[in-house]
XYZ file of C-alpha atoms in Angstrom:
401
model
C 149.687 108.789 65.377
C 152.205 106.936 63.211
C 151.444 109.280 60.323
C 151.914 112.259 62.640
C 155.316 110.965 63.763
C 156.494 110.423 60.201
C 155.311 113.890 59.241
C 157.192 115.383 62.183
C 160.428 113.632 61.215
C 160.080 114.616 57.577
C 159.432 118.223 58.541
C 162.569 118.281 60.717
C 164.570 116.751 57.873
C 163.488 119.454 55.459
C 164.145 122.208 57.987
C 167.543 120.904 58.972
C 168.657 120.521 55.365
C 167.551 124.026 54.467
C 168.641 125.673 57.681
C 171.992 123.933 57.926
C 173.501 125.715 54.940
C 172.061 129.009 56.123
C 173.531 128.691 59.585
C 176.787 127.693 58.077
C 176.795 131.113 56.456
C 175.105 133.222 59.142
C 174.927 131.447 62.481
C 178.611 130.656 62.563
C 179.464 134.179 61.528
C 177.632 135.443 64.581
C 179.630 133.091 66.775
C 182.894 134.129 65.168
C 182.115 137.825 65.282
C 181.112 137.505 68.917
C 184.435 135.888 69.698
C 186.389 138.678 67.930
C 184.334 141.641 69.145
C 182.058 141.810 66.090
C 184.881 141.744 63.493
C 186.296 138.646 61.893
C 189.996 137.907 61.674
C 190.202 139.199 58.116
C 188.840 142.561 59.358
C 185.483 142.464 57.607
C 182.434 142.508 59.839
C 179.998 139.686 59.202
C 182.402 137.577 57.090
C 184.108 134.762 58.950
C 187.624 133.661 58.386
C 188.414 130.052 57.637
C 189.556 129.313 61.155
C 186.363 130.851 62.673
C 183.963 128.306 61.080
C 183.050 126.402 64.267
C 179.625 124.693 64.162
C 177.219 126.114 66.760
C 174.453 123.453 66.404
C 174.628 119.734 65.801
C 171.680 119.039 63.534
C 172.195 115.316 63.570
C 171.517 115.242 67.312
C 168.383 117.384 66.852
C 167.095 114.993 64.206
C 167.722 111.964 66.417
C 165.999 113.721 69.373
C 162.904 114.372 67.263
C 162.818 110.747 66.166
C 163.023 109.551 69.767
C 160.166 111.856 70.798
C 158.000 110.654 67.916
C 158.733 107.038 68.887
C 157.643 107.714 72.480
C 154.388 109.336 71.295
C 153.703 106.362 69.045
C 154.292 103.933 71.908
C 151.893 105.850 74.154
C 149.222 105.760 71.469
C 149.558 102.000 71.022
C 149.400 101.467 74.800
C 146.287 103.628 75.134
C 144.577 101.755 72.292
C 145.320 98.403 73.893
C 143.866 99.621 77.193
C 140.619 100.557 75.467
C 141.010 104.268 76.114
C 139.540 106.941 73.904
C 140.852 110.276 72.885
C 139.164 113.246 74.571
C 136.320 114.929 72.788
C 137.457 117.776 70.556
C 137.028 121.329 71.722
C 134.031 122.752 69.791
C 135.818 126.095 69.455
C 138.737 124.418 67.684
C 136.869 121.758 65.733
C 134.317 124.117 64.209
C 131.330 122.514 65.983
C 128.844 125.223 67.065
C 128.807 125.624 70.816
C 125.473 124.574 72.336
C 124.538 122.065 69.627
C 124.127 118.599 71.250
C 125.861 115.701 69.577
C 123.756 112.560 68.995
C 125.079 109.578 70.852
C 125.710 106.405 68.942
C 123.426 104.359 71.196
C 120.110 105.732 72.417
C 119.338 104.870 76.055
C 116.722 102.190 76.522
C 114.933 101.471 79.812
C 114.933 97.738 79.051
C 118.605 97.638 80.052
C 117.508 98.243 83.637
C 116.634 95.011 85.439
C 113.910 96.554 87.615
C 112.166 98.023 84.594
C 112.390 94.730 82.709
C 110.609 93.052 85.599
C 107.943 95.764 85.666
C 107.508 95.578 81.899
C 107.133 91.783 81.988
C 104.490 92.019 84.696
C 102.512 94.570 82.703
C 102.606 92.366 79.601
C 100.843 89.658 81.596
C 98.443 91.774 83.658
C 97.071 94.437 81.284
C 95.497 92.013 78.758
C 93.870 90.222 81.682
C 92.291 93.507 82.793
C 90.648 93.871 79.393
C 89.417 90.290 79.643
C 87.502 91.295 82.763
C 86.212 94.520 81.187
C 84.614 92.615 78.324
C 83.355 89.766 80.501
C 81.842 92.085 83.111
C 79.871 94.050 80.517
C 78.602 90.856 78.918
C 77.647 89.436 82.325
C 75.604 92.542 83.233
C 73.736 92.355 79.912
C 73.012 88.683 80.491
C 71.678 89.423 83.995
C 69.538 92.461 83.120
C 69.665 93.293 79.367
C 69.492 96.930 80.486
C 71.697 99.761 79.318
C 71.008 101.632 82.553
C 72.325 98.728 84.615
C 75.463 98.655 82.496
C 75.887 102.425 82.939
C 75.599 102.081 86.721
C 78.246 99.350 86.667
C 80.671 101.501 84.699
C 79.966 104.505 86.934
C 80.618 102.543 90.116
C 83.961 101.480 88.659
C 85.109 104.885 87.394
C 83.669 107.491 89.781
C 86.046 106.559 92.641
C 88.986 107.234 90.333
C 87.527 110.635 89.443
C 86.694 111.658 92.996
C 89.708 110.222 94.816
C 92.344 110.545 92.097
C 93.910 113.803 93.286
C 94.046 112.681 96.915
C 95.375 109.208 96.168
C 98.107 110.821 94.072
C 99.327 112.728 97.121
C 99.174 109.502 99.121
C 101.348 107.778 96.530
C 103.973 110.520 96.871
C 104.169 110.035 100.627
C 104.354 106.232 100.917
C 106.422 103.380 99.515
C 105.046 103.035 95.987
C 106.287 99.491 95.540
C 104.532 98.232 98.674
C 101.352 100.101 97.790
C 101.349 98.528 94.323
C 101.757 95.072 95.842
C 98.645 95.724 97.947
C 96.538 97.119 95.094
C 97.531 94.388 92.626
C 96.759 91.661 95.152
C 93.389 93.246 95.971
C 92.383 93.413 92.309
C 93.337 89.774 91.883
C 91.186 88.738 94.841
C 88.181 90.713 93.547
C 88.488 89.092 90.114
C 88.746 85.655 91.745
C 85.591 86.235 93.795
C 83.626 87.379 90.743
C 84.864 84.401 88.745
C 83.780 81.932 91.425
C 80.347 83.583 91.687
C 79.912 83.417 87.906
C 81.032 79.805 87.601
C 78.807 78.624 90.446
C 75.796 80.409 88.973
C 74.908 82.365 92.128
C 76.001 85.767 90.851
C 73.425 88.579 90.952
C 73.503 92.142 89.665
C 74.000 93.767 93.071
C 77.033 91.546 93.629
C 78.565 92.789 90.399
C 77.911 96.372 91.481
C 79.561 95.897 94.878
C 82.626 94.269 93.344
C 82.792 96.964 90.643
C 82.796 99.696 93.299
C 85.545 97.927 95.251
C 87.552 97.520 92.060
C 87.152 101.212 91.221
C 88.278 102.261 94.693
C 91.338 100.025 94.418
C 92.196 101.436 90.995
C 91.958 104.961 92.411
C 95.073 104.106 94.428
C 96.699 101.845 91.842
C 96.609 104.075 88.761
C 98.495 107.181 90.031
C 100.919 105.028 91.997
C 101.723 102.856 88.998
C 102.277 105.874 86.772
C 104.554 107.577 89.299
C 106.469 104.370 90.046
C 108.042 104.400 86.576
C 110.183 107.400 87.606
C 111.707 105.237 90.341
C 112.678 102.541 87.862
C 114.479 104.699 85.267
C 115.577 108.313 85.017
C 117.090 110.726 82.542
C 116.634 110.154 78.785
C 115.257 106.645 79.420
C 112.173 107.919 81.273
C 110.236 109.259 78.239
C 110.925 106.014 76.387
C 109.701 103.992 79.368
C 106.450 105.975 79.419
C 106.055 105.418 75.685
C 106.591 101.673 76.097
C 103.920 101.553 78.805
C 101.447 103.334 76.528
C 102.196 100.884 73.729
C 101.567 97.941 76.064
C 98.192 99.383 77.107
C 97.173 100.019 73.496
C 98.213 96.541 72.396
C 96.315 95.025 75.323
C 93.175 96.881 74.226
C 93.430 94.991 70.941
C 94.433 91.535 72.210
C 92.443 91.359 75.445
C 88.926 92.019 74.115
C 89.413 89.778 71.080
C 90.606 86.931 73.301
C 87.846 87.702 75.807
C 85.116 87.351 73.192
C 86.486 83.992 72.078
C 86.827 82.746 75.670
C 83.256 83.797 76.532
C 81.935 81.995 73.468
C 83.859 78.809 74.311
C 83.952 78.620 78.116
C 81.729 81.364 79.570
C 82.357 84.630 81.412
C 83.577 83.005 84.623
C 86.787 81.754 83.006
C 87.670 85.310 81.942
C 87.510 86.495 85.557
C 89.671 83.602 86.729
C 92.264 84.283 84.025
C 92.367 87.923 85.052
C 92.897 86.909 88.674
C 95.798 84.677 87.637
C 97.321 87.451 85.500
C 97.966 89.558 88.621
C 100.574 87.032 89.679
C 102.860 88.504 86.999
C 103.191 92.015 88.450
C 103.187 90.671 92.007
C 106.182 88.429 91.314
C 107.900 91.244 89.412
C 107.438 93.768 92.225
C 108.685 91.354 94.874
C 111.730 90.395 92.774
C 112.925 93.977 92.274
C 116.182 95.214 93.796
C 115.022 97.934 96.178
C 118.534 99.387 96.514
C 118.535 100.309 92.807
C 115.284 102.259 92.836
C 115.616 105.984 92.176
C 114.001 107.298 95.324
C 114.352 110.730 96.931
C 116.301 110.839 100.148
C 113.253 112.133 101.999
C 109.676 111.388 100.976
C 107.263 114.248 100.508
C 105.350 114.958 103.703
C 101.563 114.792 103.532
C 100.945 118.426 104.342
C 97.331 119.581 104.776
C 95.888 121.224 101.692
C 98.200 119.400 99.258
C 95.347 118.728 96.826
C 94.242 122.375 96.825
C 97.850 123.473 96.317
C 98.115 121.146 93.331
C 94.909 122.513 91.822
C 96.155 126.089 92.270
C 99.404 125.153 90.542
C 97.535 123.672 87.578
C 95.373 126.786 87.382
C 98.475 128.948 86.928
C 99.870 126.686 84.195
C 97.946 127.095 80.944
C 99.861 124.239 79.341
C 98.472 121.922 82.030
C 95.049 123.487 82.527
C 93.891 123.296 78.906
C 94.657 119.571 78.371
C 93.088 118.658 81.716
C 89.898 120.575 80.956
C 89.727 119.005 77.521
C 90.134 115.526 78.977
C 87.445 116.246 81.563
C 84.947 117.380 78.918
C 85.765 114.628 76.416
C 85.882 111.956 79.093
C 82.479 112.994 80.417
C 80.659 113.361 77.105
C 82.466 111.076 74.647
C 84.019 108.190 76.577
C 80.830 106.198 76.745
C 82.116 103.320 74.609
C 82.129 101.005 77.649
C 78.351 101.287 77.524
C 77.614 101.937 73.849
C 79.753 99.147 72.348
C 78.251 96.356 74.493
C 74.720 97.651 73.831
C 75.295 97.828 70.065
C 76.766 94.332 70.009
C 74.038 92.817 72.220
C 70.864 94.689 71.296
C 71.387 96.518 68.004
C 73.531 94.113 65.959
C 72.628 90.967 67.929
C 76.207 89.788 67.820
C 77.559 87.013 69.922
C 80.374 87.315 72.401
C 82.991 86.925 69.648
C 81.628 89.852 67.653
C 81.389 91.901 70.832
C 85.040 91.272 71.584
C 86.069 92.190 68.040
C 84.289 95.550 68.314
C 86.372 96.346 71.378
C 89.506 95.067 69.680
C 88.968 97.431 66.720
C 89.457 100.416 69.003
C 92.659 98.929 70.351
C 93.963 98.269 66.843
C 93.424 101.913 65.915
C 95.301 103.054 69.006
C 98.260 100.789 68.198
C 98.470 101.918 64.569
C 98.282 105.608 65.460
C 100.827 105.227 68.248
C 103.339 103.502 65.979
C 102.909 105.831 62.997
C 102.497 109.187 64.738
C 104.726 108.852 67.818
C 107.371 111.570 67.781
C 106.044 113.065 64.510
C 103.159 115.171 65.801
C 104.097 118.104 68.050
C 102.515 118.131 71.488
C 100.754 121.503 71.288
C 97.373 122.773 72.392
C 96.380 123.208 68.744
C 97.166 119.551 68.074
C 95.012 118.516 71.031
C 92.113 120.626 69.811
C 92.286 119.101 66.313
C 92.501 115.592 67.779
C 89.521 116.236 70.034
C 87.468 117.525 67.098
C 88.374 114.465 65.019
C 87.413 112.216 67.926
C 84.029 113.945 68.178
C 83.387 113.540 64.431
C 84.287 109.858 64.611
């Protein structure tokens, strides 16, 4: 602004010096000729007489006025800078910026700036590795009780079929109720189930049918917990921070798949399977404390919750059927999940029966899958387009592997 003021004054100086002599010859003539009816006193039109040379403009006053205006502009600029104000964004039509091209902000939004999401994130860091502790310990316990692959398959089925059958309905339930309160109930229930299984294992009274009953109860609880937990993220953050929050959650799950099984194998080898169940039960205290400590007034909730209208599940299925971009990935996940996601049975059987590994080796086999997920997530996130073709190639590579 100071440079602009100096330029303004210098421009006025140059104009006044050049225009002053010209007006002395022309401007005053006009004034004199106007006073004498268009003819000067010496009788020649357009040529003033000596006594007609009266100045019509005081250029010194004009120069001083310009200097005062420039001083006021400079003072305003200094005041605005001290107040921490910013100049308005330039008009794209005047600055040459193409209209419609978004400008990158200096600071990308991060969900970790939101207190509620930080609490949720901290709870997940504690709870998700504990879940993988129980996954490894439960498979090892079933093999110790029966040494049967069929028994292990039944255990996994009892834990996953409720999610498959009830998933669509429980999702509609999550939309109609308080998600935070529902998560408190599901997290507490999972903690109690893990505690019961840990006590049964430590006391030595556990039997296979007990594991099956607890696995079915755990699967039913997860049928409510999983869709609610995924939808609850949209109440913690919104806007550009939401995709980043989802990405952070995926990274936490992938990292837990690497840390949890490796730690679980070591704990089983040192202390037994019962300690893994107790540690998982204790890990649910993290999300419970986080959920209870959240500020409910700062949750992004709709003014009116969605009503549980009859036929909501069928309406959702019809909507997916009309959307090819949703139908194809869901069908692919259904086929791959049914035919290829058998690692919860195949990895324990290979470690126990084929390779005759101990609990530590069994945990490392699980951890290898988690390590691959972390590496691919870090290296490929945001670089591979989310297209149907990409999904098909990924599915084919998964089948070859």
